[in-house]
Amino acid sequence: TSLVWIGLCFVALLPIFSLGTAAFRICAFNAQRFAEGKVNKPKVVDILVKILARCDISVLQEVMDAKGKAVPALMNALHQYDDQHSYSYLTSPLLGRGNYQERYVYIYRNQKTQILDYYTYEDMHPDRPDVFAREPFIARFSMANKELPELVLIPQHTMPSKAEAEIDALYDVFLNVQERWATEDMIFLGDFNADCGYVAKKRWKDIRLRQKPGFHWLIGDQADTTVREKTHCAYDRWDQDCLAKPYNFTRALGLSEEEALEISDHYPVEVELKLLPTSLP
């Protein structure tokens, strides 16, 4: 999962990253073919809700809930596990080509944030039409903070064979969001397949999201965001390792590799914003 911070790290966010302030945690998680089969396994659901309850906003990818039943069941389990918070969710339409389709799903704490607006990116750029296998599903969130009143999240799960082109085209999405909502306060996040053969190191110089000034990657090239011990790939990213990292639920919850792979072959990645709290509008 990759997270790319636009325009904030060295400008607006520096004054609000400080000790003693309230942490706001955003998580991105490729839940690997999440559908009814997983919510019908109590042990899997038990781990999933423990992961989700760590986060003020979670963004799930690879949700293959065609009938729309798995996510409500997961939300019910989450509320039973964490009755101290009220959660809502927003799902994208089914996205993808042919019979293979996925949803993006936002899960968020109502006490901490609200969704102000959202849309599915129209993949109609004149120079790069239909570049995304699964178009970004973009949401604008309110934040209880004077310095950062709103934050836009842009999830993307790339097709591995087209990862380079899709990551580069996210720059066009940035320009689209900037024009639509007049903001640069945004995070790109998701499973970018941005390592281990899908994007060669020599190709990064041609990817605008990596080369344009003001874009800050919050998970470095050396990070491992995969569950399997035999792999070491930074598919799931941010920038500035001191603020963002994968959540190794295998170690944290005392699971075997086999048990962890029942959940996903990816670890969630998390970032904590240290925000000076104010009330939501």
Coordinates of C-alpha atoms in Angstrom, one line a residue:
T1 CA 0.0 0.0 0.0
S2 CA 1.5 3.3 -1.0
L3 CA 0.9 6.7 0.6
V4 CA 2.2 9.8 -0.9
W5 CA 1.8 13.1 0.9
I6 CA 1.2 16.2 -1.2
G7 CA 2.2 19.6 -0.2
L8 CA 1.8 19.2 3.5
C9 CA 4.8 17.6 5.2
F10 CA 7.0 20.7 5.2
V11 CA 4.4 23.4 5.2
A12 CA 1.0 23.0 6.8
L13 CA 1.7 19.9 8.9
L14 CA 4.9 21.0 10.7
P15 CA 3.1 23.3 13.1
I16 CA 0.6 20.6 14.0
F17 CA 3.0 17.7 14.6
S18 CA 3.8 18.3 18.2
L19 CA 4.0 16.5 21.5
G20 CA 0.9 16.3 23.7
T21 CA -1.6 16.7 20.9
A22 CA -4.3 14.2 19.8
A23 CA -3.2 11.5 17.4
F24 CA -5.2 10.9 14.3
R25 CA -4.4 7.6 12.6
I26 CA -5.1 6.8 8.9
C27 CA -4.6 3.3 7.7
A28 CA -4.5 1.7 4.3
F29 CA -5.1 -2.1 3.9
N30 CA -5.2 -4.5 1.0
A31 CA -7.6 -7.0 2.5
Q32 CA -6.9 -9.5 -0.2
R33 CA -10.1 -10.7 -1.9
F34 CA -12.3 -9.6 1.0
A35 CA -15.8 -11.0 0.5
E36 CA -18.4 -13.1 2.4
G37 CA -16.0 -16.1 2.7
K38 CA -13.9 -14.1 5.1
V39 CA -16.7 -12.7 7.2
N40 CA -18.0 -16.2 7.6
K41 CA -14.7 -17.2 9.4
P42 CA -14.9 -15.9 13.1
K43 CA -11.2 -16.0 13.6
V44 CA -10.5 -13.9 10.5
V45 CA -13.2 -11.4 11.5
D46 CA -11.7 -11.2 15.0
I47 CA -8.3 -10.2 13.6
L48 CA -9.8 -7.8 11.1
V49 CA -11.8 -5.8 13.7
K50 CA -8.7 -5.5 15.9
I51 CA -6.8 -4.0 13.0
L52 CA -9.6 -1.6 12.0
A53 CA -10.2 -0.5 15.6
R54 CA -6.7 1.0 15.7
C55 CA -7.6 3.6 13.0
D56 CA -9.7 6.7 12.8
I57 CA -9.9 6.2 9.0
S58 CA -9.3 2.9 7.3
V59 CA -9.2 2.5 3.5
L60 CA -9.6 -1.0 2.3
Q61 CA -8.7 -2.2 -1.1
E62 CA -9.4 -5.5 -2.9
V63 CA -12.9 -5.7 -1.5
M64 CA -14.8 -8.1 -3.7
D65 CA -18.2 -7.8 -2.1
A66 CA -20.3 -8.0 -5.2
K67 CA -23.6 -8.6 -3.3
G68 CA -22.8 -5.9 -0.8
K69 CA -23.2 -8.2 2.3
A70 CA -19.6 -8.6 3.5
V71 CA -18.9 -5.0 4.5
P72 CA -22.1 -4.5 6.6
A73 CA -21.3 -7.8 8.4
L74 CA -17.8 -6.6 9.1
M75 CA -19.1 -3.2 10.4
N76 CA -21.5 -5.1 12.7
A77 CA -18.6 -7.1 14.1
L78 CA -16.5 -3.9 14.5
H79 CA -19.2 -2.2 16.5
Q80 CA -19.5 -5.2 18.7
Y81 CA -15.8 -5.3 19.3
D82 CA -15.3 -1.5 19.8
D83 CA -18.5 -0.2 21.4
Q84 CA -16.7 3.0 22.5
H85 CA -16.8 4.4 19.0
S86 CA -19.4 4.9 16.3
Y87 CA -18.2 3.9 12.8
S88 CA -19.6 4.7 9.3
Y89 CA -18.5 3.4 6.0
L90 CA -18.5 4.4 2.3
T91 CA -18.0 2.0 -0.6
S92 CA -17.1 2.7 -4.1
P93 CA -19.0 1.2 -7.1
L94 CA -17.6 -2.1 -8.4
L95 CA -14.5 -1.0 -10.4
G96 CA -12.5 -3.1 -12.9
R97 CA -12.4 -4.5 -16.3
G98 CA -14.3 -7.6 -17.3
N99 CA -15.5 -10.0 -14.6
Y100 CA -12.7 -9.1 -12.1
Q101 CA -14.0 -6.1 -10.1
E102 CA -13.2 -4.6 -6.7
R103 CA -14.4 -1.9 -4.4
Y104 CA -12.6 0.7 -2.3
V105 CA -14.1 1.0 1.2
Y106 CA -13.6 3.9 3.7
I107 CA -14.3 3.1 7.4
Y108 CA -14.2 6.0 9.8
R109 CA -15.0 7.1 13.3
N110 CA -17.9 9.5 13.4
Q111 CA -16.5 11.3 16.5
K112 CA -13.3 12.1 14.7
T113 CA -14.2 12.9 11.1
Q114 CA -17.0 13.2 8.5
I115 CA -17.0 12.8 4.7
L116 CA -17.7 16.1 3.0
D117 CA -17.7 14.9 -0.6
Y118 CA -16.6 12.1 -2.8
Y119 CA -16.4 11.0 -6.4
T120 CA -14.9 8.4 -8.8
Y121 CA -12.2 9.7 -11.0
E122 CA -13.2 9.8 -14.7
D123 CA -10.4 8.0 -16.5
M124 CA -10.7 10.1 -19.6
H125 CA -7.4 12.0 -19.9
P126 CA -6.9 12.9 -23.5
D127 CA -3.3 11.8 -23.5
R128 CA -3.8 8.7 -21.3
P129 CA -7.4 7.4 -21.6
D130 CA -8.5 4.4 -19.5
V131 CA -5.1 4.0 -17.9
F132 CA -6.5 2.7 -14.5
A133 CA -7.8 -0.8 -14.1
R134 CA -9.6 0.4 -11.0
E135 CA -10.1 4.2 -11.0
P136 CA -9.4 6.1 -7.8
F137 CA -12.4 6.6 -5.5
I138 CA -11.7 10.0 -3.9
A139 CA -13.1 11.3 -0.6
R140 CA -12.8 14.7 1.2
F141 CA -12.8 14.4 5.0
S142 CA -13.3 17.1 7.7
M143 CA -10.6 17.3 10.3
A144 CA -11.0 18.7 13.8
N145 CA -8.1 21.0 13.4
K146 CA -7.7 24.7 12.5
E147 CA -4.5 24.2 10.5
L148 CA -5.8 21.2 8.5
P149 CA -9.6 21.6 8.3
E150 CA -9.9 19.1 5.5
L151 CA -8.0 16.3 4.0
V152 CA -8.5 14.4 0.7
L153 CA -7.7 10.7 0.4
I154 CA -7.1 9.1 -3.0
P155 CA -6.8 5.3 -2.9
Q156 CA -5.4 3.3 -5.8
H157 CA -4.9 -0.5 -6.2
T158 CA -2.8 -0.8 -9.4
M159 CA -2.8 -3.7 -11.8
P160 CA 0.7 -5.2 -11.3
S161 CA 1.5 -5.3 -15.0
K162 CA 0.5 -1.7 -15.4
A163 CA 1.8 -0.3 -12.1
E164 CA 4.3 2.1 -13.5
A165 CA 1.8 3.8 -15.9
E166 CA -0.9 3.9 -13.2
I167 CA 1.4 5.4 -10.6
D168 CA 2.5 8.1 -13.1
A169 CA -1.1 8.8 -14.0
L170 CA -1.9 9.6 -10.4
Y171 CA -0.3 13.0 -11.1
D172 CA -3.2 13.7 -13.4
V173 CA -5.6 12.7 -10.6
F174 CA -3.7 15.2 -8.3
L175 CA -4.4 18.0 -10.9
N176 CA -8.0 17.0 -11.2
V177 CA -8.6 17.1 -7.4
Q178 CA -6.7 20.4 -7.2
E179 CA -9.0 21.9 -9.8
R180 CA -12.2 20.4 -8.4
W181 CA -11.7 21.2 -4.7
A182 CA -9.0 23.9 -4.7
T183 CA -6.7 22.0 -2.3
E184 CA -3.3 20.4 -2.2
D185 CA -3.9 18.7 1.2
M186 CA -4.2 15.2 0.0
I187 CA -2.8 11.7 0.5
F188 CA -2.5 9.0 -2.2
L189 CA -2.8 5.6 -0.6
G190 CA -3.3 2.0 -1.6
D191 CA -1.6 -1.1 -3.0
F192 CA 0.6 0.5 -5.7
N193 CA 2.6 -2.7 -6.4
A194 CA 5.5 -0.3 -6.3
D195 CA 8.4 -2.7 -5.8
C196 CA 9.7 -6.2 -6.5
G197 CA 9.7 -6.4 -10.3
Y198 CA 6.5 -4.4 -11.0
V199 CA 8.3 -1.0 -11.0
A200 CA 12.1 -1.2 -11.8
K201 CA 14.2 1.2 -9.8
K202 CA 15.5 2.8 -13.0
R203 CA 12.0 3.7 -14.0
W204 CA 11.2 5.9 -11.0
K205 CA 12.9 8.9 -12.7
D206 CA 10.0 8.8 -15.3
I207 CA 7.2 8.7 -12.7
R208 CA 5.9 12.2 -12.1
L209 CA 4.5 11.4 -8.6
R210 CA 8.0 10.5 -7.5
Q211 CA 9.9 13.3 -9.3
K212 CA 7.7 16.4 -9.0
P213 CA 8.5 18.7 -6.1
G214 CA 6.1 18.6 -3.1
F215 CA 5.3 14.9 -3.2
H216 CA 6.6 13.1 -0.1
W217 CA 6.6 9.2 0.1
L218 CA 5.9 8.0 3.6
I219 CA 7.1 4.4 3.2
G220 CA 10.6 4.0 2.0
D221 CA 12.0 1.7 -0.6
Q222 CA 13.5 -0.6 2.0
A223 CA 10.3 -1.3 3.9
D224 CA 8.6 -4.7 3.8
T225 CA 4.8 -4.5 3.7
T226 CA 4.1 -8.1 2.8
V227 CA 3.2 -11.0 5.2
R228 CA 5.2 -13.8 3.6
E229 CA 8.6 -14.3 5.2
K230 CA 10.2 -15.1 1.9
T231 CA 9.3 -11.7 0.3
H232 CA 10.6 -8.3 1.1
C233 CA 8.6 -5.7 -0.9
A234 CA 7.6 -2.1 -0.3
Y235 CA 4.3 -2.4 -2.2
D236 CA 2.5 -0.4 0.5
R237 CA 4.1 3.1 1.1
W238 CA 4.1 6.6 2.6
D239 CA 7.1 9.0 3.1
Q240 CA 9.1 9.9 6.3
D241 CA 9.5 6.6 8.2
C242 CA 9.3 8.3 11.5
L243 CA 5.6 9.0 10.9
A244 CA 4.4 6.0 9.0
K245 CA 5.0 2.3 9.1
P246 CA 3.5 -1.1 8.3
Y247 CA 1.5 -2.7 11.1
N248 CA 2.9 -6.2 11.5
F249 CA -0.2 -7.9 12.8
T250 CA 1.6 -11.3 12.6
R251 CA 4.0 -10.2 15.4
A252 CA 1.6 -7.9 17.3
L253 CA -1.2 -10.5 17.6
G254 CA 1.0 -13.5 18.0
L255 CA 0.0 -15.2 14.7
S256 CA 1.8 -17.8 12.7
E257 CA 2.4 -16.9 9.0
E258 CA -0.3 -19.4 8.0
E259 CA -2.8 -17.7 10.3
A260 CA -1.8 -14.2 9.1
L261 CA -2.2 -15.2 5.5
E262 CA -5.9 -16.1 6.3
I263 CA -6.3 -12.3 6.8
S264 CA -4.2 -10.9 3.9
D265 CA -0.8 -11.2 2.2
H266 CA -0.3 -7.5 2.9
Y267 CA 0.2 -5.6 6.1
P268 CA -1.7 -2.4 6.7
V269 CA 0.3 0.8 6.6
E270 CA -0.5 3.5 9.1
V271 CA 0.3 7.2 9.6
E272 CA -0.4 9.2 12.8
L273 CA -1.1 12.9 12.5
K274 CA -0.4 14.8 15.7
L275 CA -3.3 17.4 15.5
L276 CA -4.1 20.3 17.8
P277 CA -7.8 19.4 18.4
T278 CA -10.7 21.7 17.7
S279 CA -14.4 20.7 17.4
L280 CA -15.8 19.3 14.2
P281 CA -18.1 21.7 12.3

